[in-house]
Coordinates of C-alpha atoms in Angstrom, one line a residue:
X1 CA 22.6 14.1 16.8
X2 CA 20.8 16.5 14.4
X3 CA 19.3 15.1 11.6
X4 CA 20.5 15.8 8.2
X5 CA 17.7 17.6 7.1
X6 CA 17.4 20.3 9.6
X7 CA 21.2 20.1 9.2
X8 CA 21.7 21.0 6.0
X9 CA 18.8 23.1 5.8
X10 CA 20.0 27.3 6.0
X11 CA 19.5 28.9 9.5
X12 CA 16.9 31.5 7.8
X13 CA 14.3 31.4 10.6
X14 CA 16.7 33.5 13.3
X15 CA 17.6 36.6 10.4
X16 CA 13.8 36.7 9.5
X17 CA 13.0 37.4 13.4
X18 CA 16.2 39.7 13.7
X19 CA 14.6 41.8 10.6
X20 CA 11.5 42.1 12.2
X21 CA 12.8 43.4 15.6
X22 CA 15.0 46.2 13.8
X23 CA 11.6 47.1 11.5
X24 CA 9.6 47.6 14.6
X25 CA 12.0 49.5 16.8
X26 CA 13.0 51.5 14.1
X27 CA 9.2 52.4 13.5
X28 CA 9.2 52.8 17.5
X29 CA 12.1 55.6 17.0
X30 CA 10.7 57.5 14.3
X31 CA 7.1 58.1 15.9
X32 CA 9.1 58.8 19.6
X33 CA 11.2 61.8 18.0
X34 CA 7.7 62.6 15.7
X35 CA 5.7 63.1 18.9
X36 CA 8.6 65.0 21.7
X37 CA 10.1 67.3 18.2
X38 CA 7.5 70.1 18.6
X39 CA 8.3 70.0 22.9
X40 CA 11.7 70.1 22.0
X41 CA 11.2 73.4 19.7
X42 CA 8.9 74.9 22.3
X43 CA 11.3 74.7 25.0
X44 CA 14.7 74.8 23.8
X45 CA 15.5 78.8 26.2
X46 CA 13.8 81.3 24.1
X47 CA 10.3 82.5 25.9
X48 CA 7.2 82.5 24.1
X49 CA 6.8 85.9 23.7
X50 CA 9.9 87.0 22.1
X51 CA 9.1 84.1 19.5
X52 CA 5.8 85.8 19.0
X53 CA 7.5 89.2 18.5
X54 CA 10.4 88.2 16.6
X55 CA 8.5 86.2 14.0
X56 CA 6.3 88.0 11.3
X57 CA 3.2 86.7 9.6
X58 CA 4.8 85.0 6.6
X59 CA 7.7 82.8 8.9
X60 CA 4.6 81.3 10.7
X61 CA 3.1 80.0 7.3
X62 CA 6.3 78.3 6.6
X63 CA 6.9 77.1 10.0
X64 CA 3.7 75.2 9.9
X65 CA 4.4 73.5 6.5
X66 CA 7.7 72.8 7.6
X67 CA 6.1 71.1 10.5
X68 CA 4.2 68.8 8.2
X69 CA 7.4 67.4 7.1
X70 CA 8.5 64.8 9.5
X71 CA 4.9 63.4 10.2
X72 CA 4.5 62.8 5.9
X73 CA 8.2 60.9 6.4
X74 CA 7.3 58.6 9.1
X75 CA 4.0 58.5 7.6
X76 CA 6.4 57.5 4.2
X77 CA 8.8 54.9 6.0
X78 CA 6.1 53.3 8.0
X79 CA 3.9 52.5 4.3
X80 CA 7.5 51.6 3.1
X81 CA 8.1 48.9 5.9
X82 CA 4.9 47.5 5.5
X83 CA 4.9 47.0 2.2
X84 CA 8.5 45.5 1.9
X85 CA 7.5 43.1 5.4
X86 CA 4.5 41.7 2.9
X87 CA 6.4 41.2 0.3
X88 CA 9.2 39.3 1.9
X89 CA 6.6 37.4 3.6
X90 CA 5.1 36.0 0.0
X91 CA 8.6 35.2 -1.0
X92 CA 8.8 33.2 2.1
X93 CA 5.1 31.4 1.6
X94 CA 6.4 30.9 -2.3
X95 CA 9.6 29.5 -1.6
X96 CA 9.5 28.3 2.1
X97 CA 11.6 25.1 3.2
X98 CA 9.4 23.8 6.1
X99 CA 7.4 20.6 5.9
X100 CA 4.0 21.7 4.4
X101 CA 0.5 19.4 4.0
X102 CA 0.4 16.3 3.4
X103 CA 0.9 15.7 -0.8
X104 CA 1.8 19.4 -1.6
X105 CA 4.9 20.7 -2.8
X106 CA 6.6 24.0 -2.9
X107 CA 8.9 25.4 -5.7
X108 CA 12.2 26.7 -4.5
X109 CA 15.9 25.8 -3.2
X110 CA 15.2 22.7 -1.5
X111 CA 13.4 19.5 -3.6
X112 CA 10.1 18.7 -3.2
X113 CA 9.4 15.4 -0.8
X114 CA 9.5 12.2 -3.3
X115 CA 5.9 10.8 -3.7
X116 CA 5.0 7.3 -3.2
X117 CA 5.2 5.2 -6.6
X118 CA 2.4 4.3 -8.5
X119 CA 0.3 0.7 -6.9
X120 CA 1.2 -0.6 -10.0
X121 CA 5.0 0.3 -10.0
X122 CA 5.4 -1.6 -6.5
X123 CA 3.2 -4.4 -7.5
X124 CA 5.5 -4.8 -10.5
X125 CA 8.4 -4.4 -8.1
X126 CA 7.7 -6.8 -5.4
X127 CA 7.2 -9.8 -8.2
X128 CA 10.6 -9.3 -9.9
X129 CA 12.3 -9.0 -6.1
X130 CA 10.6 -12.1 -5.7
X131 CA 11.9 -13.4 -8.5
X132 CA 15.3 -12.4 -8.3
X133 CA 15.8 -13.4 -4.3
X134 CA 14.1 -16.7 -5.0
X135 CA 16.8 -17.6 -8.4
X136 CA 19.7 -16.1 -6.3
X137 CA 18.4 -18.5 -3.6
X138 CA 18.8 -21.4 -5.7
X139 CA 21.9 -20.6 -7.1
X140 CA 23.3 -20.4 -3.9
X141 CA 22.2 -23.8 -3.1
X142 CA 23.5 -25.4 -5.6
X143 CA 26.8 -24.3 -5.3
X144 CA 26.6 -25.3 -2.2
X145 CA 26.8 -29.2 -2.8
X146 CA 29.6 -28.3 -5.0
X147 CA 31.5 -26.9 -1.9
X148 CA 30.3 -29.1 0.6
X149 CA 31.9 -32.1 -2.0
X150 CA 35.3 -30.2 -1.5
X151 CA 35.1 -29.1 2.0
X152 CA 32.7 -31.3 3.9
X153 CA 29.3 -30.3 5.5
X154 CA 31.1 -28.4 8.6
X155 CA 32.6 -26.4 7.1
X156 CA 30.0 -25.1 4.7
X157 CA 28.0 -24.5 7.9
X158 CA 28.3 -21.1 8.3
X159 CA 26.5 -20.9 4.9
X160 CA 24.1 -23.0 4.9
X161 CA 22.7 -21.3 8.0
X162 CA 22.7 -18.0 5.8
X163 CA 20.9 -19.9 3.2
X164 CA 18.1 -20.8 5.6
X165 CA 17.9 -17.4 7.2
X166 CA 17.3 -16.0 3.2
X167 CA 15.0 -19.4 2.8
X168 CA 13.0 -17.5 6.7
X169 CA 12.7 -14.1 4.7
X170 CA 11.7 -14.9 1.1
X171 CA 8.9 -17.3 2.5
X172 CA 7.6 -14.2 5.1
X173 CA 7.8 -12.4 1.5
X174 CA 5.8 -14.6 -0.3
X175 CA 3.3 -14.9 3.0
X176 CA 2.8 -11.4 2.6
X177 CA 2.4 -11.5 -1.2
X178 CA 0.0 -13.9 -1.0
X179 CA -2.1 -12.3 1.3
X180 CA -1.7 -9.1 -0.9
X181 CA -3.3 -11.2 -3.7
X182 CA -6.3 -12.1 -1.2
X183 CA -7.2 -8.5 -0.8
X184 CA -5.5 -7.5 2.2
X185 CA -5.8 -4.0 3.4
X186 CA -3.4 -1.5 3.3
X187 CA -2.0 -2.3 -0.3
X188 CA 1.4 -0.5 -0.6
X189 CA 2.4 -1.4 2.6
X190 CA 2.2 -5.0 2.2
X191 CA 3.8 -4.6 -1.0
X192 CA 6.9 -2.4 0.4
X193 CA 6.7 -4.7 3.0
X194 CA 7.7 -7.6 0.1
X195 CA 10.0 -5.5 -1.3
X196 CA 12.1 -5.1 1.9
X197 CA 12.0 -8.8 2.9
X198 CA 13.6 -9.8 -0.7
X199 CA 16.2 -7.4 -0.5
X200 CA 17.0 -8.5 3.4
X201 CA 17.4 -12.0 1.9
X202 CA 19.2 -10.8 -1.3
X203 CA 21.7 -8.6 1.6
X204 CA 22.2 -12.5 3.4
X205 CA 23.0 -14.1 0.3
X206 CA 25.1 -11.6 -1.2
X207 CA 27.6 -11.6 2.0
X208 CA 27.7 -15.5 2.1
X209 CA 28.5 -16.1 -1.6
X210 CA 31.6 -13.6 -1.2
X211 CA 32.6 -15.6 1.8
X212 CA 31.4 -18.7 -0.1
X213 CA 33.7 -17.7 -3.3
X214 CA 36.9 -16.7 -0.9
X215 CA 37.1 -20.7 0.2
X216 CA 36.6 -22.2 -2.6
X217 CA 38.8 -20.2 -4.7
X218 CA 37.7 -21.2 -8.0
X219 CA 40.0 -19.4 -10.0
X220 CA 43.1 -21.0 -8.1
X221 CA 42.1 -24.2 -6.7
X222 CA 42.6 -27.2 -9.2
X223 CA 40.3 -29.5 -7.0
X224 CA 37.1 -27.8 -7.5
X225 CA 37.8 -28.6 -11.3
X226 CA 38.4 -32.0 -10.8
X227 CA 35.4 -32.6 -8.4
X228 CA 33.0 -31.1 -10.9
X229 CA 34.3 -33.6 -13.4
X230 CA 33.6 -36.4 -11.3
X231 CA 30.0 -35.2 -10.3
X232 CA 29.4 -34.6 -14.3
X233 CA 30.9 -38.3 -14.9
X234 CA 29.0 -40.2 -12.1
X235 CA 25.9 -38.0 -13.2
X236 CA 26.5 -39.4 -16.9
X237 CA 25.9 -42.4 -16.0
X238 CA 23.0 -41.7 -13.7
X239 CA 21.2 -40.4 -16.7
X240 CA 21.7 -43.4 -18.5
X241 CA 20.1 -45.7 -16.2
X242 CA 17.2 -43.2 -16.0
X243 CA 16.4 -43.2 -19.7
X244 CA 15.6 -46.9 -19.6
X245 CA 13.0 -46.4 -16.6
X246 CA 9.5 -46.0 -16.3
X247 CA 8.6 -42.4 -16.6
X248 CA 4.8 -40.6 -16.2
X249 CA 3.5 -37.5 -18.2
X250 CA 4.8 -35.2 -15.2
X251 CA 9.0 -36.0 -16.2
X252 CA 8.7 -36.1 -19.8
X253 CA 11.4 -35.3 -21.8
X254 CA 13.1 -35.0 -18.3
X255 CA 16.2 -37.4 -19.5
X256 CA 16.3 -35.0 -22.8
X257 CA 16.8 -31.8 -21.1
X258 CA 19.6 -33.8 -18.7
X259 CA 21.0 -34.6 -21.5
X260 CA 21.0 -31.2 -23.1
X261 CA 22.6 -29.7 -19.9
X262 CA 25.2 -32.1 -19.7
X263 CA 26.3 -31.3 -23.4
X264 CA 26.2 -27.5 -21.6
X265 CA 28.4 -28.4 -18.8
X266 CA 31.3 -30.4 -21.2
X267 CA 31.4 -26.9 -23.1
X268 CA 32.1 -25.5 -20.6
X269 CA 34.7 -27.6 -18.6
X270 CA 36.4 -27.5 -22.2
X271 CA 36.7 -23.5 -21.5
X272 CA 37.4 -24.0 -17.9
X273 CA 40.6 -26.1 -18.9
X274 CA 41.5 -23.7 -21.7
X275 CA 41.2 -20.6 -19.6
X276 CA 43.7 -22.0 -17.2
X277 CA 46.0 -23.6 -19.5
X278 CA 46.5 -19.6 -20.9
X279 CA 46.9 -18.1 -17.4
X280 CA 43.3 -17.0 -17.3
X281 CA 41.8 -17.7 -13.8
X282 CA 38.9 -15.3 -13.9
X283 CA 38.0 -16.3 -17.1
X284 CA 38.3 -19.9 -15.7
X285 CA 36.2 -19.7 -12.6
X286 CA 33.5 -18.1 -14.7
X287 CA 33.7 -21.3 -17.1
X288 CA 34.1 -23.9 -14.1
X289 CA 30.6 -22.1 -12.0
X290 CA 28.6 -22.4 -16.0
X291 CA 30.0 -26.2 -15.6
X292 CA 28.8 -26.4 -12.2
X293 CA 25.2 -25.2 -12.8
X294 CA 24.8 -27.1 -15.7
X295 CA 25.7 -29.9 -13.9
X296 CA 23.2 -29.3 -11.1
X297 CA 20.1 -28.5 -13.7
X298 CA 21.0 -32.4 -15.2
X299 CA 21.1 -33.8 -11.5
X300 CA 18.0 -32.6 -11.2
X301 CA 16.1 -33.7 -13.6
X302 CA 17.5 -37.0 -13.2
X303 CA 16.7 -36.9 -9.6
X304 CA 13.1 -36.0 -10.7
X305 CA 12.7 -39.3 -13.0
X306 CA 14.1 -42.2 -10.5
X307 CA 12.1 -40.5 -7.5
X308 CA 9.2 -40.7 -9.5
X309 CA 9.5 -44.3 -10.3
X310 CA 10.0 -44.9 -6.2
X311 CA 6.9 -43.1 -5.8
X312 CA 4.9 -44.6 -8.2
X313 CA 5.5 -48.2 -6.9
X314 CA 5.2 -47.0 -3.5
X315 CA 1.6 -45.7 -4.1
X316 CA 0.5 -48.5 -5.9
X317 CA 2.0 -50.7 -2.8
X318 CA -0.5 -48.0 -0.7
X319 CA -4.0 -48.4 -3.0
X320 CA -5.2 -51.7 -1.4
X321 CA -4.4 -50.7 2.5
X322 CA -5.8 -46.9 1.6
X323 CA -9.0 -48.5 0.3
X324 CA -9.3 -50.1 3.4
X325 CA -8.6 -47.3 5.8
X326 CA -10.8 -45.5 3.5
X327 CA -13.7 -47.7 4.2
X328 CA -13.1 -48.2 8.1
X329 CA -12.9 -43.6 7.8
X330 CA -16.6 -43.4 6.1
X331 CA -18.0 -46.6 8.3
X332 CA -19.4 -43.9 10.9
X333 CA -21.4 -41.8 8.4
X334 CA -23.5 -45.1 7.2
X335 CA -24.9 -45.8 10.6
X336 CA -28.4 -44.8 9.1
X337 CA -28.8 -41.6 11.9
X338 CA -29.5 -38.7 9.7
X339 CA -26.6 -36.2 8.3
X340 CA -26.6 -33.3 7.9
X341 CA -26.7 -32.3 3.7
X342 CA -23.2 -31.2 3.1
X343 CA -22.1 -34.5 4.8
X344 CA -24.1 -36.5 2.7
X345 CA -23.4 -35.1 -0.5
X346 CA -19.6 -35.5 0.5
X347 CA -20.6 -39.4 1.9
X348 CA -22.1 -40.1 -2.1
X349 CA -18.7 -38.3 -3.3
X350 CA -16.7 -40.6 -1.8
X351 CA -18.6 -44.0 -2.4
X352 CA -18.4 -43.2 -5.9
X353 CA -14.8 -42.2 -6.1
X354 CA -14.2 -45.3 -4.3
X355 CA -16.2 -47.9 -6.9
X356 CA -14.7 -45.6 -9.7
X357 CA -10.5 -46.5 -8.1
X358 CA -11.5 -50.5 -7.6
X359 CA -13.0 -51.1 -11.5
X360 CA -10.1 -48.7 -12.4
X361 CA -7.2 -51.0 -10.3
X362 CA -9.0 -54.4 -10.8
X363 CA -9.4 -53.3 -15.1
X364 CA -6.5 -55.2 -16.1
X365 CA -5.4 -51.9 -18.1
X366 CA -2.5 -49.8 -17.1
X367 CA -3.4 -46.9 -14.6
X368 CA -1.4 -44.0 -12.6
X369 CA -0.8 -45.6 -9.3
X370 CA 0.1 -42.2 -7.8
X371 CA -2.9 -40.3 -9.2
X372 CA -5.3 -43.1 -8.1
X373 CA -3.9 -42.7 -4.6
X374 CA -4.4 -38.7 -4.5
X375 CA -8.2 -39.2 -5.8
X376 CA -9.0 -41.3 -2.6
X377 CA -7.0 -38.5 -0.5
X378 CA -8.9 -36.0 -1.5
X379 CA -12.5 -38.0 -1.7
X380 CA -12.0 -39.0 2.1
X381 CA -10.3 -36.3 3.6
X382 CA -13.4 -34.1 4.4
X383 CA -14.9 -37.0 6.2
X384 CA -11.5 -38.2 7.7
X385 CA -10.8 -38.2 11.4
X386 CA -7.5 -40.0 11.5
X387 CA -8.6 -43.8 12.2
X388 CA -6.8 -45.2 9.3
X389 CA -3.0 -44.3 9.6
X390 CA -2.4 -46.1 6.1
X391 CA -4.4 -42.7 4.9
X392 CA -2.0 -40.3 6.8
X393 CA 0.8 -42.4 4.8
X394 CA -1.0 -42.0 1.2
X395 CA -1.6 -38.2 2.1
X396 CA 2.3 -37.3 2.7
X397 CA 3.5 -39.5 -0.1
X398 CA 0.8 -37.5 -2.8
X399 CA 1.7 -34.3 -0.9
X400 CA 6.0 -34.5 -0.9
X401 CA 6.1 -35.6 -4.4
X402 CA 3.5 -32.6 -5.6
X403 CA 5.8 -30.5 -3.7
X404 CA 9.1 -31.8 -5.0
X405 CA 8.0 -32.2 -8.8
X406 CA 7.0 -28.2 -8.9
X407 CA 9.9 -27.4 -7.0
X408 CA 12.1 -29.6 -9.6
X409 CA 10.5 -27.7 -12.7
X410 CA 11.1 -24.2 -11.0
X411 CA 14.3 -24.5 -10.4
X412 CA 14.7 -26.1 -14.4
X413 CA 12.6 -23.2 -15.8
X414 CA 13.8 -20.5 -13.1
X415 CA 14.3 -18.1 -15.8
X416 CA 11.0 -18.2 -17.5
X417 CA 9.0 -18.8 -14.3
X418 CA 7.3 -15.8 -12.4
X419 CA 5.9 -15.0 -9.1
X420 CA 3.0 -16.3 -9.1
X421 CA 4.1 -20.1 -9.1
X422 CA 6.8 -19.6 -6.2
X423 CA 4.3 -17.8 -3.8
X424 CA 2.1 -20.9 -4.1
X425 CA 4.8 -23.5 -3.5
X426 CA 6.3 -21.7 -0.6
X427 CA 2.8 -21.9 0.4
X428 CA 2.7 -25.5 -0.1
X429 CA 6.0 -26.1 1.7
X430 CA 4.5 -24.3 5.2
X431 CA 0.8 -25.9 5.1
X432 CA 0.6 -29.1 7.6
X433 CA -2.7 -29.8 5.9
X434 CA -2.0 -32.3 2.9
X435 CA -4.1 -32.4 0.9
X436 CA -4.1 -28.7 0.7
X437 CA -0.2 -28.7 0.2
X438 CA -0.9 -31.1 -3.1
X439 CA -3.4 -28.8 -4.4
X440 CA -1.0 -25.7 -4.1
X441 CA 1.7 -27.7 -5.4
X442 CA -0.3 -28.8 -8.4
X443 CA -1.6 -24.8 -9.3
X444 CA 2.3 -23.7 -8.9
X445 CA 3.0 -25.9 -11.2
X446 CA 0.4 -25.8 -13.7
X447 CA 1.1 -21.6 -13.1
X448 CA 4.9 -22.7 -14.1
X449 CA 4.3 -24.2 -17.1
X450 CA 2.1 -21.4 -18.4
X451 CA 4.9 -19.0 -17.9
X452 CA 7.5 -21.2 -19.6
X453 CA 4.6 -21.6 -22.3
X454 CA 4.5 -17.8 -22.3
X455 CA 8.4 -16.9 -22.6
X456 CA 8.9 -19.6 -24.9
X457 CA 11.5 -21.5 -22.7
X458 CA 12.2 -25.3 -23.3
X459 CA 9.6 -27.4 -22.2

């Protein structure tokens, strides 16, 4: 198939060679007839002689200047053909269609080749497609459990398998991005290379939720009304209970903003009801998926607070067996054979964050059970070589809840939060080192709260 370019592009290149040809072989003619004229005069029956007689002095003056004639004319046409074959070909150079250098452009019918945006442009880019594919992403998901409440898990199937396939792209996006941010060669590829994996996941999602939105059939179906009501009544009570339990620094004002969202999501099953009572089912299923979001911000915040509390009793259930296994992991380095430096230095590090977490836990004074637990992760884990399991245990228990408490306030704060913090946590999600995966976790969400700090979002 021909390509569209060449297709639409004049045939021009066949006329400029069919010119040519008819300027040379009409150049061709007139210097044949120039040269075999004067043989043709000579011979044309009349003998030399008589010529000679019948001619007087004055005839052969004017029959040589008249012989001068046709030689000036050819000499006239030829200059003539040259000069108008150079000046078409500058036209042509000036306003010529084919492909030229790289990064030049030529002025005339057809547009100049688009140049690459500006590094900055695409960097700009690829953050808010990161942005945008990750917050559609989310969306998606939660109206998932909505539909999944109506319709059961098989047949939401088909969708959640889209979700995960957008989930596969985004986090090759943010892969990318993040090794963009580490200097990685070839700048505006990688970041084109973002660019195109966003909207690939964006294309994925924006199928399913069509699908998604022709089975549930929110602006006919009565029953996806009345199973958001029961999630917003069961979740009422949920937040409740929560206020009354023991909360940390990392959920605070956690039960507040639940609250808040819940306030949102009666406003708008209010509307939802009025829309429909007035025959207005778009209106209505705009109200009812408000309600619905609402209602998933609230469940997650509450989720946040009572997993929390598991975690924290779990952790402080793990300090006494972690001590151990952190003892029996630093037994071989105090054999008395010599270290090397950097293994001593980390030896001391650890023996003093040890003494520091038993005076801490044996003070009598309230303490952070899950932040004691991640200081002797971290002090043993460069000297660890998997003899205590209790240790593996304390690691995955830090790690999931750093993991699940930034992805809790990104999805909250989606709308104030930028790239930055969602390229880490996908980061955090794929490590299988743990400790690692805690630290991201942490940065996202310290990088999360600055933006929301920044945008002036609720905190």
């Amino acid at each position: 198939m021909t390509p569209s370019l060449i297709r639409g592009r004049p045939r021009r290149g066949r006329s400029h060679i069919s010119v040519r040809v008819a300027h040379a072989v009409l150049g061709m003619v007139i210097g044949l007839v120039w040269l075999v004229l004067p043989w043709m005069t000579i011979n044309d029956g009349a003998s030399v002689a008589d010529a000679r007689v019948g001619a007087a002095a004055p005839a052969e003056d004017e029959s040589s200047g008249a012989d001068l004639v046709l030689p000036v004319a050819a000499l006239a046409v030829v200059v003539a053909l040259a000069v108008y074959g150079s000046v078409r070909r500058i036209r042509r150079t000036r306003s010529r269609t084919t492909p030229a250098a790289a990064g030049t452009t030529h002025v005339g019918a057809y547009p100049s080749p688009v140049t690459a945006p500006p590094l900055t442009d695409l960097d700009d880019r690829s953050r808010a497609a990161l942005v945008d594919a990750d917050n559609r992403l989310r969306a998606f998901r939660e109206e998932l459990t909505f539909a999944e409440a109506g319709f059961g898990p098989e047949e939401v199937t088909p969708f959640t398998t889209a979700a995960e396939a957008a989930e596969a792209e985004l986090s090759a996006a943010c892969a990318i991005r993040q090794r963009y941010d580490e200097g990685v060669p070839e700048e505006a590829a990688a970041l084109a290379g973002v660019v195109g994996r966003c909207e690939e996941a964006e294309r994925r999602l924006t199928g399913a939720a069509k699908s998604l939105g022709a089975l549930r059939g929110l602006d006919r179906d009565p029953a996806a009304l009345a199973s958001a009501e029961t999630r917003f009544r069961e979740l009422t009570a949920r937040t409740a209970d929560a206020g009354t339990a023991l909360t940390a620094d990392s959920v605070t004002g956690y039960v507040e903003l639940a609250k808040d969202s819940l306030v949102t999501a009666t406003v708008h099953l209010n509307q939802t009801h009025q829309a429909t009572a007035t025959g207005r089912p778009d209106e209505a299923a705009r109200h009812l998926r408000a309600a619905e979001t609402a209602i998933a911000r609230a469940d997650v915040l509450v989720t946040a607070v009572t997993r929390l509390r598991s975690t924290l009793t779990e952790a402080a259930r793990l300090i006494p067996p972690a001590l151990t296994g952190a003892e029996a992991e630093l037994a071989p380095f105090r054999d008395g054979t010599g270290h090397e430096g950097e293994t001593c230095a980390r030896l001391l590090h650890a023996d003093a964050v040890l003494a520091a977490v038993r005076q801490e836990t044996t003070s009598g004074q309230p303490y952070d059970p899950l932040g004691v637990l991640r200081r002797i992760v971290h002090a043993t884990a460069p000297l660890a070589t998997g003899r205590s399991g209790v240790l593996v245990v304390a690691a995955l228990l830090v790690a999931r809840e750093s993991v699940a408490a930034a992805d809790d306030y990104v999805t909250v704060h989606r709308e104030a939060v930028g790239a930055g913090p969602r390229v880490l946590l996908a980061q955090a999600r794929l490590t299988d080192d743990l400790p690692r995966a805690d630290v991201l976790a942490r940065e996202a969400r310290d990088l999360a709260e600055r933006d929301v700090r920044l945008r002036g979002h609720p905190a």
